[in-house]
mmCIF file of C-alpha atoms in Angstrom:
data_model
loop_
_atom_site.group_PDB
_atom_site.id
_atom_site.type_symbol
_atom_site.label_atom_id
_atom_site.label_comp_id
_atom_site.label_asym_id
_atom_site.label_seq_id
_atom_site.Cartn_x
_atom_site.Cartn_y
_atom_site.Cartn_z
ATOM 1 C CA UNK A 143 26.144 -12.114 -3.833
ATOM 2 C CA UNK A 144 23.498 -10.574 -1.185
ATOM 3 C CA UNK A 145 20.427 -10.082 -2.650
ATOM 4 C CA UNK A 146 18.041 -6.651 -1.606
ATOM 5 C CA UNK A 147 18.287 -5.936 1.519
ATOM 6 C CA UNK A 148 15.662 -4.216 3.670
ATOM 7 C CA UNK A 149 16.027 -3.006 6.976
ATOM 8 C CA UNK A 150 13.870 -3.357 9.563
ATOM 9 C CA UNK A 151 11.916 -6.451 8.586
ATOM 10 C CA UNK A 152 9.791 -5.063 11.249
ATOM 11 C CA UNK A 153 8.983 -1.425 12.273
ATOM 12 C CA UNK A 154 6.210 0.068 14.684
ATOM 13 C CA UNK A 155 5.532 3.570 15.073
ATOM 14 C CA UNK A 156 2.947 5.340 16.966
ATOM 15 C CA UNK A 157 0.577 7.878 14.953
ATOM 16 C CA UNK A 158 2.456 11.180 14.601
ATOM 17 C CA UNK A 159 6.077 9.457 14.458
ATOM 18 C CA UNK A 160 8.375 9.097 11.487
ATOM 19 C CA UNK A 161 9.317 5.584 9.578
ATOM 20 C CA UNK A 162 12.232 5.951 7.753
ATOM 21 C CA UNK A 163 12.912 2.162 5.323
ATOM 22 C CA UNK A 164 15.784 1.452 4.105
ATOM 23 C CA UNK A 165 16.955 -0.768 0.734
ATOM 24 C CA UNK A 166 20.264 -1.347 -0.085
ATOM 25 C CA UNK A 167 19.805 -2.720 -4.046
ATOM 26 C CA UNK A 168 21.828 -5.774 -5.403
ATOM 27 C CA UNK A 169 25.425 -5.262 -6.141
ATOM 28 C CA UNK A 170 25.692 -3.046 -9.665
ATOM 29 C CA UNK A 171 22.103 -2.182 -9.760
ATOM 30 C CA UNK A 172 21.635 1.674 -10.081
ATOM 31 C CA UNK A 173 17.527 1.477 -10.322
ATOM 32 C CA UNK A 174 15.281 1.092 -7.196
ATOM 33 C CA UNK A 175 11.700 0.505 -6.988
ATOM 34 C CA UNK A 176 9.324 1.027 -3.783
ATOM 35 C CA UNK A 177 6.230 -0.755 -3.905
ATOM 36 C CA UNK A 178 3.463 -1.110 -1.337
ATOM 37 C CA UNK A 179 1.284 -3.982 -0.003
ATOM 38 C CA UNK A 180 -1.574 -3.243 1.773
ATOM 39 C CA UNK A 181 -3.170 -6.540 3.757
ATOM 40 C CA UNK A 182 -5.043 -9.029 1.210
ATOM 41 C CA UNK A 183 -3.957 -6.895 -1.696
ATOM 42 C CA UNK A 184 -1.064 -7.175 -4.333
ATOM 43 C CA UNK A 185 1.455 -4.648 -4.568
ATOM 44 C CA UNK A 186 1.181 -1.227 -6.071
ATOM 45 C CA UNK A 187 4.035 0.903 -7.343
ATOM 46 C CA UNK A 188 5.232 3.764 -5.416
ATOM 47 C CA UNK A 189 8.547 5.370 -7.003
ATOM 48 C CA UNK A 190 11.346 4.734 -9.118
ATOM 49 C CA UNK A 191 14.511 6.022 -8.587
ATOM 50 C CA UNK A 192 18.068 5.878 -10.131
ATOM 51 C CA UNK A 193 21.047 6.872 -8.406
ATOM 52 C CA UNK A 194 20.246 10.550 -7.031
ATOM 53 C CA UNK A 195 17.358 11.714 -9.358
ATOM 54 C CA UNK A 196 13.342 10.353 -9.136
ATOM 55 C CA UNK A 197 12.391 9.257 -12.483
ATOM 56 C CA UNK A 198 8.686 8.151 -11.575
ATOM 57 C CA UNK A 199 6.655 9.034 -8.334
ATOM 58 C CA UNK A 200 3.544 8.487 -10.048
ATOM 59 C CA UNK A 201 2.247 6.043 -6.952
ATOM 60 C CA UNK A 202 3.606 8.124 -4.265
ATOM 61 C CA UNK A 203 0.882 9.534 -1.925
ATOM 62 C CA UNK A 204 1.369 13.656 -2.872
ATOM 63 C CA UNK A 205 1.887 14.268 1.208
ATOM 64 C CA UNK A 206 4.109 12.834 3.998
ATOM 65 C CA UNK A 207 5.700 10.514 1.433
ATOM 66 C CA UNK A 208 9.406 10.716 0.157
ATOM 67 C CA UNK A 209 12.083 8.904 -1.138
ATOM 68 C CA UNK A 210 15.548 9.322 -2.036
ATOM 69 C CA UNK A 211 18.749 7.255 -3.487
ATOM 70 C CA UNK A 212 21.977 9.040 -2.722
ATOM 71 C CA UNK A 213 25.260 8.034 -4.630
ATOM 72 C CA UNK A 214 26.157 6.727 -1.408
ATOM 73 C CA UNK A 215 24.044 4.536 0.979
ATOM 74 C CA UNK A 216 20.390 2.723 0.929
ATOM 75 C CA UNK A 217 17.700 3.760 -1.213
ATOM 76 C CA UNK A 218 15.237 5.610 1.967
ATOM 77 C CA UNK A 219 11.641 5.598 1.969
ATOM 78 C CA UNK A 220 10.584 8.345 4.440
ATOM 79 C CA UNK A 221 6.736 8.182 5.687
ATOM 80 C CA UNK A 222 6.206 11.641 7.706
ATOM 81 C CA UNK A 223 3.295 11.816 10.877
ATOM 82 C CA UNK A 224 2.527 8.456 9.811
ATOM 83 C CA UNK A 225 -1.276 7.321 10.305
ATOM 84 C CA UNK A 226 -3.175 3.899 10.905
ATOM 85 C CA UNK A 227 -3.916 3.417 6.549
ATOM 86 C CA UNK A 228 -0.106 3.388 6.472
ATOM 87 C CA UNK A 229 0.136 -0.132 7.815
ATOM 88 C CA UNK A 230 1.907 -2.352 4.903
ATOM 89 C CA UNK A 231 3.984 -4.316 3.442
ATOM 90 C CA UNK A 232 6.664 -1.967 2.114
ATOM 91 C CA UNK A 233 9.051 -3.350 -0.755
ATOM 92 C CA UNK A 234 11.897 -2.364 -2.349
ATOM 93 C CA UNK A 235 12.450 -3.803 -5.777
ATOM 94 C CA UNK A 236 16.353 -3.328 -7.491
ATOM 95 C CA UNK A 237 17.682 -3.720 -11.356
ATOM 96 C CA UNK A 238 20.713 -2.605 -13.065
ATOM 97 C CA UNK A 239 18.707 -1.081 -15.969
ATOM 98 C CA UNK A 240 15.274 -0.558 -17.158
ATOM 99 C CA UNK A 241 15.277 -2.903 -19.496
ATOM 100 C CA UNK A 242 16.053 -5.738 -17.632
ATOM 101 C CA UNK A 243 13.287 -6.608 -15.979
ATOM 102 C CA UNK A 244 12.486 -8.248 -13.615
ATOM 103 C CA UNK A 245 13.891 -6.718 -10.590
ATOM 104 C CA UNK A 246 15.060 -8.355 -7.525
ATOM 105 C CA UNK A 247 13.152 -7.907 -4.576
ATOM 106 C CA UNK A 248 13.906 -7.510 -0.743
ATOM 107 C CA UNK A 249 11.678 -9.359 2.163
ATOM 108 C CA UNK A 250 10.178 -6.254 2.704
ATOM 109 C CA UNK A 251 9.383 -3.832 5.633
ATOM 110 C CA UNK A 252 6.027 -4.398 7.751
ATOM 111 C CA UNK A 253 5.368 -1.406 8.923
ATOM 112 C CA UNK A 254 2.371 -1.473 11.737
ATOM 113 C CA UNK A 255 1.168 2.283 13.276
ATOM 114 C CA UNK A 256 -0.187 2.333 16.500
ATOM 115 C CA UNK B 99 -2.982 2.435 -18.046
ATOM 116 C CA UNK B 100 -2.105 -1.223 -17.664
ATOM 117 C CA UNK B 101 -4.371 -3.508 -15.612
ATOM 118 C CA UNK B 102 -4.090 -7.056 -14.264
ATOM 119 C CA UNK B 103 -6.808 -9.166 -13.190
ATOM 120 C CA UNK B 104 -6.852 -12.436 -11.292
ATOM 121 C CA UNK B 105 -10.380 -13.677 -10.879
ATOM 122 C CA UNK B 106 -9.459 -16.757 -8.238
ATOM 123 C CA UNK B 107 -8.962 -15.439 -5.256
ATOM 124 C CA UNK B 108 -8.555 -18.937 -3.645
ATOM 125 C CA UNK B 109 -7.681 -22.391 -5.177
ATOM 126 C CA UNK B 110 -6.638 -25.692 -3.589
ATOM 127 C CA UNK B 111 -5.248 -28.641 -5.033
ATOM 128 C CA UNK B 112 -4.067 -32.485 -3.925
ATOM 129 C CA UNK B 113 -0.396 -32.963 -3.669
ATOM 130 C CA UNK B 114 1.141 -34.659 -6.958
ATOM 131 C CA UNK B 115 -2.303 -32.645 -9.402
ATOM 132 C CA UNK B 116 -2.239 -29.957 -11.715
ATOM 133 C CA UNK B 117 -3.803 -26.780 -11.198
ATOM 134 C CA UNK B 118 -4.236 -23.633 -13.563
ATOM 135 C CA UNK B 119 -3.963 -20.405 -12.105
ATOM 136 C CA UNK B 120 -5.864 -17.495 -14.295
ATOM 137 C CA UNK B 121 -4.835 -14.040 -15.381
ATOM 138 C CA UNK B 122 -6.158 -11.516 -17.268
ATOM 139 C CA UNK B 123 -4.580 -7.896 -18.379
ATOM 140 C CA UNK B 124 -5.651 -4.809 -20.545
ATOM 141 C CA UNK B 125 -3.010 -3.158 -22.347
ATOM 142 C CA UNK B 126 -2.303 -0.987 -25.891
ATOM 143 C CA UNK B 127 1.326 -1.616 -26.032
ATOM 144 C CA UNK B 128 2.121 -4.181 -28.558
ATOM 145 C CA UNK B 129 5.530 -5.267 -26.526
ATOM 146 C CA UNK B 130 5.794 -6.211 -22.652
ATOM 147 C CA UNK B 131 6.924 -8.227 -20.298
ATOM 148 C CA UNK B 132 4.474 -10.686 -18.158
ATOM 149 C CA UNK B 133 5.686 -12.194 -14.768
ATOM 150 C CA UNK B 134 4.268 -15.011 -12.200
ATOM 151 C CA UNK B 135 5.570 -14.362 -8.321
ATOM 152 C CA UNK B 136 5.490 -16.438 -6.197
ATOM 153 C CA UNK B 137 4.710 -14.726 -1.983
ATOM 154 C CA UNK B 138 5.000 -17.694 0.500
ATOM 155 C CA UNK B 139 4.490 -16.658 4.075
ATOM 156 C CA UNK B 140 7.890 -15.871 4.614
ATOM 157 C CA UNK B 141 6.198 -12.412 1.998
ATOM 158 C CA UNK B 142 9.998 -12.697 -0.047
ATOM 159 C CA UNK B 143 8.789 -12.055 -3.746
ATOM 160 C CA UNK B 144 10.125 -15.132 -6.007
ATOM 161 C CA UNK B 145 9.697 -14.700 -9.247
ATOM 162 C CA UNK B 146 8.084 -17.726 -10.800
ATOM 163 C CA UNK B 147 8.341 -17.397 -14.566
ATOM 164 C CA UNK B 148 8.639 -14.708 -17.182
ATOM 165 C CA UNK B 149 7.079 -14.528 -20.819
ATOM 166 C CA UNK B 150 8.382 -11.551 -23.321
ATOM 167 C CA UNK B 151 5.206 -10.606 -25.717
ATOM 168 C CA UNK B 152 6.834 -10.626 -28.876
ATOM 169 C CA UNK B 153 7.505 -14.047 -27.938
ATOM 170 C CA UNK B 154 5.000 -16.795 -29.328
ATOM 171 C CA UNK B 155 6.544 -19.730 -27.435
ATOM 172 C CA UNK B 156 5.097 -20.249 -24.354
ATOM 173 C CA UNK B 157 7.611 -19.852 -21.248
ATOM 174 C CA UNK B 158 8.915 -23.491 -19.357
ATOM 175 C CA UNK B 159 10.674 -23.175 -16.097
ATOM 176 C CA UNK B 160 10.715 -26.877 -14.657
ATOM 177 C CA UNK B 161 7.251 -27.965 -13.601
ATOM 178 C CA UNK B 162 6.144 -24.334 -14.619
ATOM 179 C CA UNK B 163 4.517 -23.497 -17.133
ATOM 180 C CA UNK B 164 2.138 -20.526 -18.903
ATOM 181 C CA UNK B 165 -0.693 -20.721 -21.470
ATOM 182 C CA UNK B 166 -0.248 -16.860 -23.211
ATOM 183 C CA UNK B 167 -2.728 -16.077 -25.766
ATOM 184 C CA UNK B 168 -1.722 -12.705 -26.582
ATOM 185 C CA UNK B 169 -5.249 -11.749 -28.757
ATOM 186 C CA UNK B 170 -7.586 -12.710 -25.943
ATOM 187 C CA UNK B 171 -4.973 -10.713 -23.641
ATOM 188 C CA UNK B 172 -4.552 -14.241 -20.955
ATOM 189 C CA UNK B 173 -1.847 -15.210 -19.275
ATOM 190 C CA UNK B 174 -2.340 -18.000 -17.079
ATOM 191 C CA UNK B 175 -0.268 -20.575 -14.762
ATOM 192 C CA UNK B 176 0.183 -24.282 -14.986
ATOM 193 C CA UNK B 177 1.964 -25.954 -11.734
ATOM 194 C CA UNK B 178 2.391 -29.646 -12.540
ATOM 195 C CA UNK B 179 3.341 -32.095 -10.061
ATOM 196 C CA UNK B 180 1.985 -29.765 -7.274
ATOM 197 C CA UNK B 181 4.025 -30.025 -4.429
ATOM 198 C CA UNK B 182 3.515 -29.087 -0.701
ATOM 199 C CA UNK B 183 6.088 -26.255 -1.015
ATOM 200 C CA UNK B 184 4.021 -24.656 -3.832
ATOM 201 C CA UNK B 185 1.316 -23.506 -1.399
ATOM 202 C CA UNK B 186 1.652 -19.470 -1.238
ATOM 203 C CA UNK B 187 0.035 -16.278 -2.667
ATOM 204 C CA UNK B 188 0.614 -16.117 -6.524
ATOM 205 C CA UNK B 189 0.501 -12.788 -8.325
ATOM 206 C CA UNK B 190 0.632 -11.978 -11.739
ATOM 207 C CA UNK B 191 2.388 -8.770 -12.823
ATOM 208 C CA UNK B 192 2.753 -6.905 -16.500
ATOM 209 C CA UNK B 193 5.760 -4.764 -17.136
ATOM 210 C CA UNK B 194 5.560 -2.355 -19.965
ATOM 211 C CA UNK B 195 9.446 -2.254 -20.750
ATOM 212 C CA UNK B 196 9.871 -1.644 -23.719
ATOM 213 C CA UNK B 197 7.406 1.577 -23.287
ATOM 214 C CA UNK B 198 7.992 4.798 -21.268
ATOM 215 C CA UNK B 199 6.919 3.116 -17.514
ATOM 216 C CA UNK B 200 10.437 2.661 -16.944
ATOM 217 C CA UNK B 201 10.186 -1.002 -15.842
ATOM 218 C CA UNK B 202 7.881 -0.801 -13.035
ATOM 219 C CA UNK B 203 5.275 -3.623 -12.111
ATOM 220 C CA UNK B 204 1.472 -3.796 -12.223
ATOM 221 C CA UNK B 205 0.356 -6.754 -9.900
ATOM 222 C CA UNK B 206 -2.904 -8.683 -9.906
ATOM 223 C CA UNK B 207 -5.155 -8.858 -6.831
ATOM 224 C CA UNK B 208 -3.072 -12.329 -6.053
ATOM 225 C CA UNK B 209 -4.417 -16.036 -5.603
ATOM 226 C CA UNK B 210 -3.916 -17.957 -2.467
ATOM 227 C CA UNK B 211 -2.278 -21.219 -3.761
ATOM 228 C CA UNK B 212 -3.098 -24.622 -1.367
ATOM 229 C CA UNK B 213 -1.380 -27.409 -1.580
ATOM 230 C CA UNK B 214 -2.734 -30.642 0.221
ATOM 231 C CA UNK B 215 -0.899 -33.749 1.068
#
């Protein structure tokens, strides 16, 4: 039974570019979490998402961030014209309800903009 | 809102000792979920231990252990028999469940965990 999968481990994009981070949840879970990292911090919630519908974005930044979970595919965390403060840890977190907690979480994405 | 607070930013401890790792949180729900992770370098998140609120029994998991005084709001971290693998960022992280946040995590500021042989 894989666990949460994140794709790339690694990513670097110049200013200006796209990142685009994938997370494919655990098998059966239907509710995704993105949570961010910045260096010598802890990890602050970005967005929750079930199967095609955001339920909480309340830690997304309101511009150049968005996220989606189609019915079919990864969970995508899109980061638009990205800039240097973008540089994190980027996690994706995965249950199968919300009242389950904890979720399972992937190795994450370092993303690095230069 | 929720906040977690982890006043250690650094502790150190001899292979085979105890050590205590502190956490604080502010909250007005009466039932939650606290956590202990676990972030060696490799930066997977392994969840440590888990203690329900409602719950006066403190949580066990092996050579884990938590002191949770639910009045004073503290929620802290015994590792017993420290071992050399136990060296990694720790992070305690409140999860108001049972409320309307849907699940999601609030993390401490972390402490960096050394073990020494």
């Amino acid at each position: 039974n894989a666990g949460v999968m994140q794709n790339p481990r690694h990513l670097v994009r110049r200013r200006g570019q796209e990142a685009r981070l994938r997370c494919s949840p655990m098998k059966g879970h239907s509710h995704v979490y993105w949570y961010r990292q910045l260096p010598e911090e802890g990890l602050k919630f970005m967005v929750y998402l079930q199967k095609e519908n955001i339920i909480d974005e309340s830690g997304m930044p309101k511009e150049r961030f968005s996220a989606e979970f189609p019915k079919e595919g990864p969970s995508i965390l899109r980061i638009q014209q990205v800039v240097r403060g973008d540089s994190a840890a980027y996690f994706c977190a995965s249950s199968w309800g919300r009242d389950t907690s904890p979720a399972f979480f992937g190795q994450g994405t370092r993303l690095t903009v230069v | 809102a929720q906040t977690v607070t982890q006043s250690q930013p650094e502790m150190s401890v001899q292979e085979a000792e105890t050590v205590t790792l502190s956490c604080t949180y502010d909250t007005s729900e009466s039932n939650y979920y606290l956590f202990w992770y676990k972030q060696p370098p490799s930066r997977q998140m392994i969840l440590v231990i888990r203690q329900e609120a409602y719950k006066q029994q403190n949580a066990t998991e092996n050579r884990f252990s938590v002191n949770f005084q639910k009045a004073a709001k503290s929620f802290s971290l015994k590792i017993s028999d420290s071992q050399l693998g136990d060296t990694a960022m720790y992070f305690c992280a409140y999860d108001n469940a049972g409320g309307t946040s849907y699940g999601k995590l609030t993390f401490g500021q972390g402490t960096i965990l050394t073990v020494h042989p």
